[in-house]
């Protein structure tokens, strides 16, 4: 066996090792991608669940207090005859809705959520929220989120049921209304 034969055997063994390494890497990448998909789904579920729970807490708070419920209803209707303390309470509640909408916008951008909570859509389409939003919009730092909320406060107002049916399927935010 010559030195050239030994060199050829070395190249052959090196080629086999390279193919084996590439096959191993392909298996590892596939395994890691599968894990990322599962983690993404878990993150998405956690994110959407948190927003849902925040909305449920807000609704429970309003439902548990008759006076607050009355203020909420009057505020969403755009009532201009509310006392200062009532307006302040309404604005604090609406601020929570705006924060949840911004979180949903950010979640949509990051792929953590695909739909918008129909109740939040309904609130965003009310005269009271729209009026409040026009006054306070400049305080929102996230201009992309502000533009998205602008789109929610304008245009036609379909029902909550229609928004719920279309929310996940549509690229554009859906409009919704609630009975006042």
Coordinates of N, CA and C in Angstrom, one line a residue:
X1 N 0.8 -1.2 0.0 CA 0.0 0.0 0.0 C 0.9 1.2 0.0
X2 N 0.6 2.1 -0.9 CA 1.4 3.3 -1.1 C 0.8 4.4 -0.2
X3 N 1.6 5.5 -0.1 CA 1.2 6.7 0.6 C -0.1 7.3 -0.1
X4 N -0.1 7.2 -1.4 CA -1.3 7.7 -2.1 C -2.6 6.9 -1.8
X5 N -2.5 5.6 -1.6 CA -3.6 4.8 -1.3 C -4.1 5.1 0.1
X6 N -3.2 5.3 1.0 CA -3.6 5.7 2.4 C -4.3 7.0 2.4
X7 N -3.8 8.0 1.6 CA -4.4 9.3 1.5 C -5.9 9.2 0.9
X8 N -6.1 8.3 -0.1 CA -7.4 8.1 -0.6 C -8.3 7.5 0.4
X9 N -7.8 6.5 1.2 CA -8.7 6.0 2.3 C -9.1 7.0 3.3
X10 N -8.1 7.9 3.6 CA -8.4 9.0 4.6 C -9.5 10.0 4.0
X11 N -9.4 10.3 2.7 CA -10.4 11.1 2.1 C -11.8 10.4 2.1
X12 N -11.8 9.1 1.9 CA -13.1 8.4 1.9 C -13.7 8.4 3.3
X13 N -12.9 8.1 4.3 CA -13.3 8.1 5.7 C -13.8 9.6 6.0
X14 N -13.1 10.6 5.6 CA -13.5 12.0 5.9 C -14.9 12.3 5.3
X15 N -15.1 11.8 4.0 CA -16.3 12.1 3.3 C -17.5 11.4 4.1
X16 N -17.3 10.2 4.5 CA -18.3 9.4 5.3 C -18.6 10.2 6.6
X17 N -17.6 10.7 7.3 CA -17.8 11.4 8.5 C -18.6 12.7 8.3
X18 N -18.3 13.4 7.1 CA -19.0 14.6 6.8 C -20.5 14.3 6.6
X19 N -20.8 13.3 5.8 CA -22.2 12.9 5.5 C -22.9 12.5 6.8
X20 N -22.2 11.8 7.7 CA -22.8 11.4 9.0 C -23.1 12.7 9.8
X21 N -22.2 13.6 9.9 CA -22.4 14.9 10.6 C -23.5 15.7 10.1
X22 N -23.7 15.8 8.8 CA -24.8 16.5 8.2 C -26.1 15.8 8.5
X23 N -26.1 14.5 8.5 CA -27.4 13.8 8.8 C -27.7 14.0 10.3
X24 N -26.8 14.0 11.2 CA -27.0 14.3 12.6 C -27.5 15.7 12.8
X25 N -26.9 16.7 12.1 CA -27.4 18.1 12.2 C -28.8 18.2 11.7
X26 N -29.2 17.5 10.6 CA -30.5 17.6 10.1 C -31.5 17.1 11.1
X27 N -31.2 16.0 11.8 CA -32.1 15.4 12.8 C -32.2 16.4 13.9
X28 N -31.1 17.0 14.4 CA -31.2 17.9 15.5 C -32.0 19.2 15.2
X29 N -31.8 19.7 14.0 CA -32.6 20.9 13.6 C -34.1 20.6 13.5
X30 N -34.4 19.4 13.0 CA -35.8 19.1 12.9 C -36.4 18.9 14.4
X31 N -35.6 18.3 15.2 CA -36.1 18.2 16.6 C -36.2 19.6 17.3
X32 N -35.3 20.4 17.1 CA -35.4 21.8 17.7 C -36.5 22.6 17.1
X33 N -36.8 22.5 15.8 CA -37.9 23.2 15.3 C -39.2 22.7 15.8
X34 N -39.3 21.4 16.0 CA -40.6 20.8 16.6 C -40.8 21.4 18.0
X35 N -39.7 21.5 18.8 CA -39.8 22.1 20.1 C -40.1 23.5 20.1
X36 N -39.6 24.3 19.1 CA -40.0 25.7 19.0 C -41.4 25.9 18.7
X37 N -42.0 25.0 17.8 CA -43.4 25.1 17.5 C -44.3 24.8 18.7
X38 N -43.9 23.9 19.5 CA -44.6 23.6 20.7 C -44.5 24.7 21.7
X39 N -43.4 25.3 21.9 CA -43.2 26.5 22.8 C -44.0 27.7 22.3
X40 N -44.0 27.9 20.9 CA -44.7 29.0 20.4 C -46.2 28.8 20.6
X41 N -46.7 27.6 20.5 CA -48.1 27.4 20.7 C -48.4 27.6 22.2
X42 N -47.6 27.2 23.1 CA -47.8 27.4 24.5 C -47.7 28.9 24.8
X43 N -46.8 29.6 24.3 CA -46.7 31.1 24.5 C -47.9 31.8 24.0
X44 N -48.4 31.4 22.8 CA -49.6 32.0 22.2 C -50.8 31.7 23.1
X45 N -51.0 30.5 23.6 CA -52.1 30.2 24.5 C -52.0 31.0 25.8
X46 N -50.8 31.1 26.4 CA -50.6 31.8 27.6 C -50.9 33.3 27.4
X47 N -50.5 33.9 26.3 CA -50.7 35.3 26.0 C -52.2 35.6 25.8
X48 N -52.8 34.8 25.0 CA -54.3 35.0 24.8 C -55.1 34.8 26.1
X49 N -54.7 33.8 26.9 CA -55.4 33.5 28.1 C -55.2 34.7 29.1
X50 N -54.1 35.3 29.1 CA -53.8 36.4 30.0 C -54.7 37.6 29.7
X51 N -54.8 37.9 28.4 CA -55.7 39.0 27.9 C -57.2 38.7 28.2
X52 N -57.5 37.4 28.0 CA -58.9 37.0 28.3 C -59.2 37.1 29.8
X53 N -58.3 36.7 30.6 CA -58.5 36.9 32.1 C -58.6 38.3 32.5
X54 N -57.7 39.2 31.9 CA -57.8 40.6 32.2 C -59.2 41.2 31.9
X55 N -59.7 40.8 30.7 CA -61.0 41.2 30.3 C -62.1 40.7 31.3
X56 N -62.0 39.5 31.7 CA -62.9 38.9 32.6 C -62.9 39.6 33.9
X57 N -61.7 40.0 34.4 CA -61.6 40.7 35.7 C -62.3 42.1 35.6
X58 N -62.0 42.7 34.4 CA -62.6 44.1 34.2 C -64.2 44.0 34.2
X59 N -64.7 43.0 33.5 CA -66.1 42.8 33.4 C -66.7 42.4 34.8
X60 N -66.0 41.6 35.5 CA -66.5 41.2 36.9 C -66.5 42.4 37.8
X61 N -65.5 43.2 37.7 CA -65.5 44.5 38.5 C -66.7 45.3 38.2
X62 N -66.9 45.5 36.9 CA -68.1 46.4 36.5 C -69.4 45.8 37.0
X63 N -69.5 44.5 36.8 CA -70.8 43.8 37.1 C -71.0 43.7 38.6
X64 N -70.0 43.7 39.4 CA -70.2 43.6 40.8 C -70.6 44.9 41.5
X65 N -70.5 46.0 40.8 CA -70.8 47.3 41.4 C -71.9 48.0 40.6
X66 N -73.1 48.2 41.1 CA -74.2 48.8 40.3 C -73.8 50.2 39.9
X67 N -73.2 51.0 40.8 CA -72.9 52.3 40.5 C -71.8 52.4 39.3
X68 N -70.8 51.5 39.5 CA -69.8 51.5 38.4 C -70.4 51.0 37.1
X69 N -71.3 50.0 37.2 CA -72.0 49.6 36.0 C -72.7 50.7 35.3
X70 N -73.4 51.5 36.1 CA -74.1 52.6 35.5 C -73.2 53.7 34.9
X71 N -72.1 53.9 35.5 CA -71.1 54.8 35.0 C -70.5 54.3 33.7
X72 N -70.2 53.0 33.7 CA -69.7 52.3 32.5 C -70.6 52.5 31.3
X73 N -71.9 52.2 31.5 CA -72.9 52.2 30.5 C -73.1 53.7 30.0
X74 N -73.1 54.6 30.9 CA -73.3 56.0 30.5 C -72.0 56.5 29.7
X75 N -70.9 56.1 30.2 CA -69.6 56.5 29.5 C -69.5 55.9 28.1
X76 N -69.8 54.6 28.0 CA -69.7 54.0 26.7 C -70.7 54.7 25.7
X77 N -71.8 55.1 26.2 CA -72.8 55.8 25.4 C -72.4 57.2 25.0
X78 N -71.3 57.7 25.6 CA -70.9 59.0 25.2 C -71.6 60.1 26.0
X79 N -72.2 59.8 27.1 CA -72.9 60.7 27.9 C -72.1 61.9 28.3
X80 N -72.6 63.1 28.1 CA -71.8 64.3 28.4 C -72.3 64.9 29.8
X81 N -73.3 64.3 30.4 CA -73.8 64.9 31.6 C -73.3 64.1 32.9
X82 N -72.1 63.5 32.8 CA -71.5 62.7 33.9 C -70.8 63.7 34.8
X83 N -70.8 63.5 36.1 CA -70.1 64.3 37.0 C -68.6 64.0 36.9
X84 N -67.8 64.9 37.3 CA -66.3 64.8 37.2 C -65.8 63.4 37.8
X85 N -66.3 63.1 39.0 CA -65.8 61.8 39.6 C -66.3 60.6 38.7
X86 N -67.5 60.7 38.1 CA -67.9 59.6 37.3 C -67.1 59.5 36.0
X87 N -66.8 60.6 35.4 CA -65.9 60.6 34.2 C -64.5 60.1 34.6
X88 N -64.0 60.4 35.7 CA -62.7 59.9 36.1 C -62.7 58.4 36.3
X89 N -63.8 57.9 36.9 CA -63.9 56.4 37.1 C -64.0 55.7 35.7
X90 N -64.8 56.3 34.8 CA -65.0 55.8 33.5 C -63.7 55.7 32.7
X91 N -62.9 56.8 32.8 CA -61.6 56.9 32.1 C -60.6 55.9 32.6
X92 N -60.6 55.6 33.9 CA -59.7 54.6 34.4 C -60.1 53.2 33.9
X93 N -61.4 52.9 33.8 CA -61.8 51.7 33.2 C -61.4 51.6 31.7
X94 N -61.6 52.6 31.0 CA -61.3 52.7 29.6 C -59.8 52.6 29.4
X95 N -59.0 53.1 30.3 CA -57.6 53.0 30.2 C -57.2 51.5 30.2
X96 N -57.8 50.7 31.0 CA -57.6 49.3 31.1 C -57.9 48.6 29.7
X97 N -59.0 49.0 29.1 CA -59.3 48.5 27.8 C -58.3 48.9 26.8
X98 N -57.8 50.1 26.8 CA -56.8 50.6 25.8 C -55.5 49.8 26.0
X99 N -55.1 49.5 27.3 CA -53.9 48.8 27.5 C -54.0 47.3 27.0
X100 N -55.2 46.7 27.2 CA -55.4 45.4 26.7 C -55.4 45.4 25.1
X101 N -55.9 46.4 24.5 CA -55.9 46.5 23.0 C -54.4 46.7 22.6
X102 N -53.6 47.4 23.2 CA -52.2 47.6 22.9 C -51.5 46.3 23.0
X103 N -51.8 45.6 24.1 CA -51.2 44.2 24.3 C -51.6 43.3 23.2
X104 N -52.8 43.3 22.8 CA -53.3 42.5 21.7 C -52.6 42.9 20.4
X105 N -52.4 44.2 20.1 CA -51.7 44.6 18.9 C -50.3 44.1 18.9
X106 N -49.6 44.2 20.0 CA -48.2 43.7 20.1 C -48.2 42.2 20.0
X107 N -49.2 41.5 20.5 CA -49.2 40.1 20.4 C -49.4 39.7 18.9
X108 N -50.3 40.4 18.2 CA -50.5 40.2 16.8 C -49.2 40.4 16.0
X109 N -48.5 41.4 16.3 CA -47.2 41.7 15.6 C -46.2 40.6 15.8
X110 N -46.1 40.0 17.0 CA -45.2 39.0 17.4 C -45.7 37.6 17.1
X111 N -46.9 37.5 16.5 CA -47.4 36.2 16.2 C -48.0 35.4 17.4
X112 N -48.2 36.1 18.5 CA -48.6 35.5 19.8 C -50.2 35.4 19.8
X113 N -50.8 36.1 19.0 CA -52.3 36.0 18.9 C -52.7 36.4 17.5
X114 N -53.8 35.8 17.0 CA -54.3 36.1 15.7 C -55.6 36.8 15.7
X115 N -56.2 36.8 16.8 CA -57.6 37.5 16.8 C -57.6 38.6 17.9
X116 N -58.7 39.3 17.9 CA -58.9 40.4 18.9 C -60.1 40.0 19.6
X117 N -60.0 40.2 21.0 CA -61.1 39.9 21.8 C -62.4 40.6 21.4
X118 N -63.5 39.9 21.1 CA -64.7 40.6 20.6 C -65.2 41.6 21.6
X119 N -65.1 41.4 22.9 CA -65.6 42.4 23.9 C -64.8 43.7 23.8
X120 N -63.4 43.6 23.6 CA -62.6 44.8 23.4 C -63.0 45.5 22.2
X121 N -63.3 44.7 21.1 CA -63.7 45.4 19.8 C -65.0 46.1 20.0
X122 N -65.9 45.5 20.8 CA -67.2 46.2 21.0 C -67.0 47.5 21.8
X123 N -66.2 47.4 22.8 CA -65.9 48.6 23.6 C -65.3 49.7 22.8
X124 N -64.3 49.3 22.0 CA -63.5 50.3 21.1 C -64.4 51.0 20.1
X125 N -65.6 50.3 19.8 CA -66.4 50.9 18.8 C -67.5 51.8 19.3
X126 N -67.6 51.9 20.7 CA -68.6 52.7 21.3 C -68.3 54.2 21.2
X127 N -69.4 55.1 21.2 CA -69.2 56.5 21.1 C -68.3 57.0 22.3
X128 N -68.5 56.5 23.5 CA -67.7 56.9 24.6 C -66.3 56.6 24.5
X129 N -65.9 55.4 24.1 CA -64.5 55.0 23.9 C -63.9 55.9 22.8
X130 N -64.6 56.0 21.7 CA -64.1 56.8 20.6 C -63.8 58.3 21.0
X131 N -64.7 58.9 21.8 CA -64.6 60.2 22.3 C -63.3 60.3 23.2
X132 N -63.2 59.4 24.1 CA -62.1 59.3 25.1 C -60.8 59.1 24.3
X133 N -60.8 58.2 23.3 CA -59.6 57.9 22.6 C -59.1 59.1 21.8
X134 N -60.0 59.9 21.2 CA -59.6 61.1 20.5 C -58.9 62.1 21.4
X135 N -59.3 62.2 22.6 CA -58.7 63.1 23.6 C -57.4 62.7 24.1
X136 N -57.2 61.4 24.2 CA -56.0 60.9 24.9 C -55.0 60.2 24.0
X137 N -55.3 60.1 22.7 CA -54.5 59.3 21.8 C -53.0 59.7 21.8
X138 N -52.7 61.0 21.9 CA -51.4 61.5 21.9 C -50.5 60.9 23.0
X139 N -51.1 60.4 24.1 CA -50.3 59.9 25.2 C -49.8 58.5 24.9
X140 N -50.2 57.8 23.9 CA -49.8 56.5 23.5 C -48.5 56.6 22.8
X141 N -47.4 56.0 23.3 CA -46.1 56.0 22.7 C -46.0 55.1 21.5
X142 N -46.6 54.0 21.5 CA -46.6 53.0 20.4 C -47.5 53.5 19.3
X143 N -46.9 54.2 18.3 CA -47.7 54.8 17.2 C -48.4 53.8 16.3
X144 N -47.7 52.6 16.2 CA -48.4 51.6 15.4 C -49.6 51.1 16.1
X145 N -49.5 50.9 17.4 CA -50.7 50.5 18.2 C -51.8 51.5 18.1
X146 N -51.4 52.8 18.2 CA -52.3 53.9 18.2 C -53.1 53.9 16.9
X147 N -52.4 53.7 15.8 CA -53.0 53.6 14.4 C -54.0 52.5 14.4
X148 N -53.6 51.3 15.0 CA -54.5 50.2 15.0 C -55.8 50.5 15.8
X149 N -55.6 51.1 16.9 CA -56.8 51.5 17.7 C -57.7 52.5 17.0
X150 N -57.0 53.4 16.3 CA -57.8 54.4 15.4 C -58.7 53.6 14.5
X151 N -58.1 52.5 13.8 CA -58.9 51.8 12.9 C -60.1 51.1 13.6
X152 N -59.9 50.7 14.9 CA -61.0 50.1 15.6 C -62.2 51.1 15.9
X153 N -61.8 52.3 16.0 CA -62.8 53.3 16.5 C -63.5 54.0 15.3
X154 N -63.2 53.6 14.1 CA -63.8 54.2 12.9 C -64.6 53.2 12.1
X155 N -65.6 53.6 11.4 CA -66.3 52.8 10.4 C -67.5 52.1 10.9
X156 N -68.0 51.1 10.2 CA -69.2 50.4 10.5 C -69.1 49.5 11.7
X157 N -70.2 49.3 12.4 CA -70.1 48.5 13.7 C -70.9 47.3 13.6
X158 N -70.3 46.1 13.2 CA -71.1 44.9 13.2 C -71.3 44.4 14.6
X159 N -72.0 43.3 14.8 CA -72.3 42.8 16.1 C -71.1 42.1 16.7
X160 N -71.2 41.8 18.0 CA -70.1 41.1 18.7 C -70.0 39.7 18.1
X161 N -71.2 39.0 17.9 CA -71.1 37.7 17.3 C -70.4 37.6 16.0
X162 N -70.6 38.6 15.1 CA -69.9 38.6 13.8 C -68.4 38.8 14.0
X163 N -68.1 39.7 15.0 CA -66.7 39.9 15.2 C -66.0 38.7 15.8
X164 N -66.7 38.0 16.6 CA -66.2 36.7 17.2 C -65.9 35.7 16.1
X165 N -66.9 35.6 15.2 CA -66.7 34.6 14.1 C -65.6 35.0 13.2
X166 N -65.4 36.3 12.9 CA -64.5 36.7 11.9 C -63.1 37.1 12.5
X167 N -63.0 37.3 13.8 CA -61.8 37.8 14.4 C -60.6 37.0 14.1
X168 N -60.6 35.7 14.2 CA -59.4 34.9 14.0 C -59.1 34.8 12.5
X169 N -60.1 34.9 11.6 CA -59.8 34.7 10.2 C -59.4 35.9 9.5
X170 N -59.7 37.1 10.0 CA -59.4 38.3 9.2 C -58.0 38.9 9.5
X171 N -57.4 39.5 8.5 CA -56.2 40.3 8.7 C -56.5 41.6 9.4
X172 N -57.5 42.3 8.9 CA -57.9 43.6 9.5 C -58.7 43.4 10.7
X173 N -58.6 44.4 11.7 CA -59.4 44.3 12.9 C -60.9 44.4 12.5
X174 N -61.7 43.6 13.3 CA -63.1 43.6 13.1 C -63.8 44.6 14.0
X175 N -64.9 45.1 13.6 CA -65.6 46.1 14.4 C -66.7 45.3 15.1
X176 N -67.1 45.8 16.3 CA -68.2 45.2 17.0 C -68.9 46.3 17.8
X177 N -70.1 46.0 18.2 CA -70.8 46.9 19.0 C -71.5 46.2 20.2
X178 N -71.8 46.9 21.2 CA -72.5 46.3 22.3 C -73.8 47.1 22.6
X179 N -74.8 46.5 23.1 CA -76.0 47.2 23.4 C -75.8 48.0 24.6
X180 N -76.3 49.3 24.5 CA -76.1 50.2 25.6 C -77.4 50.4 26.3

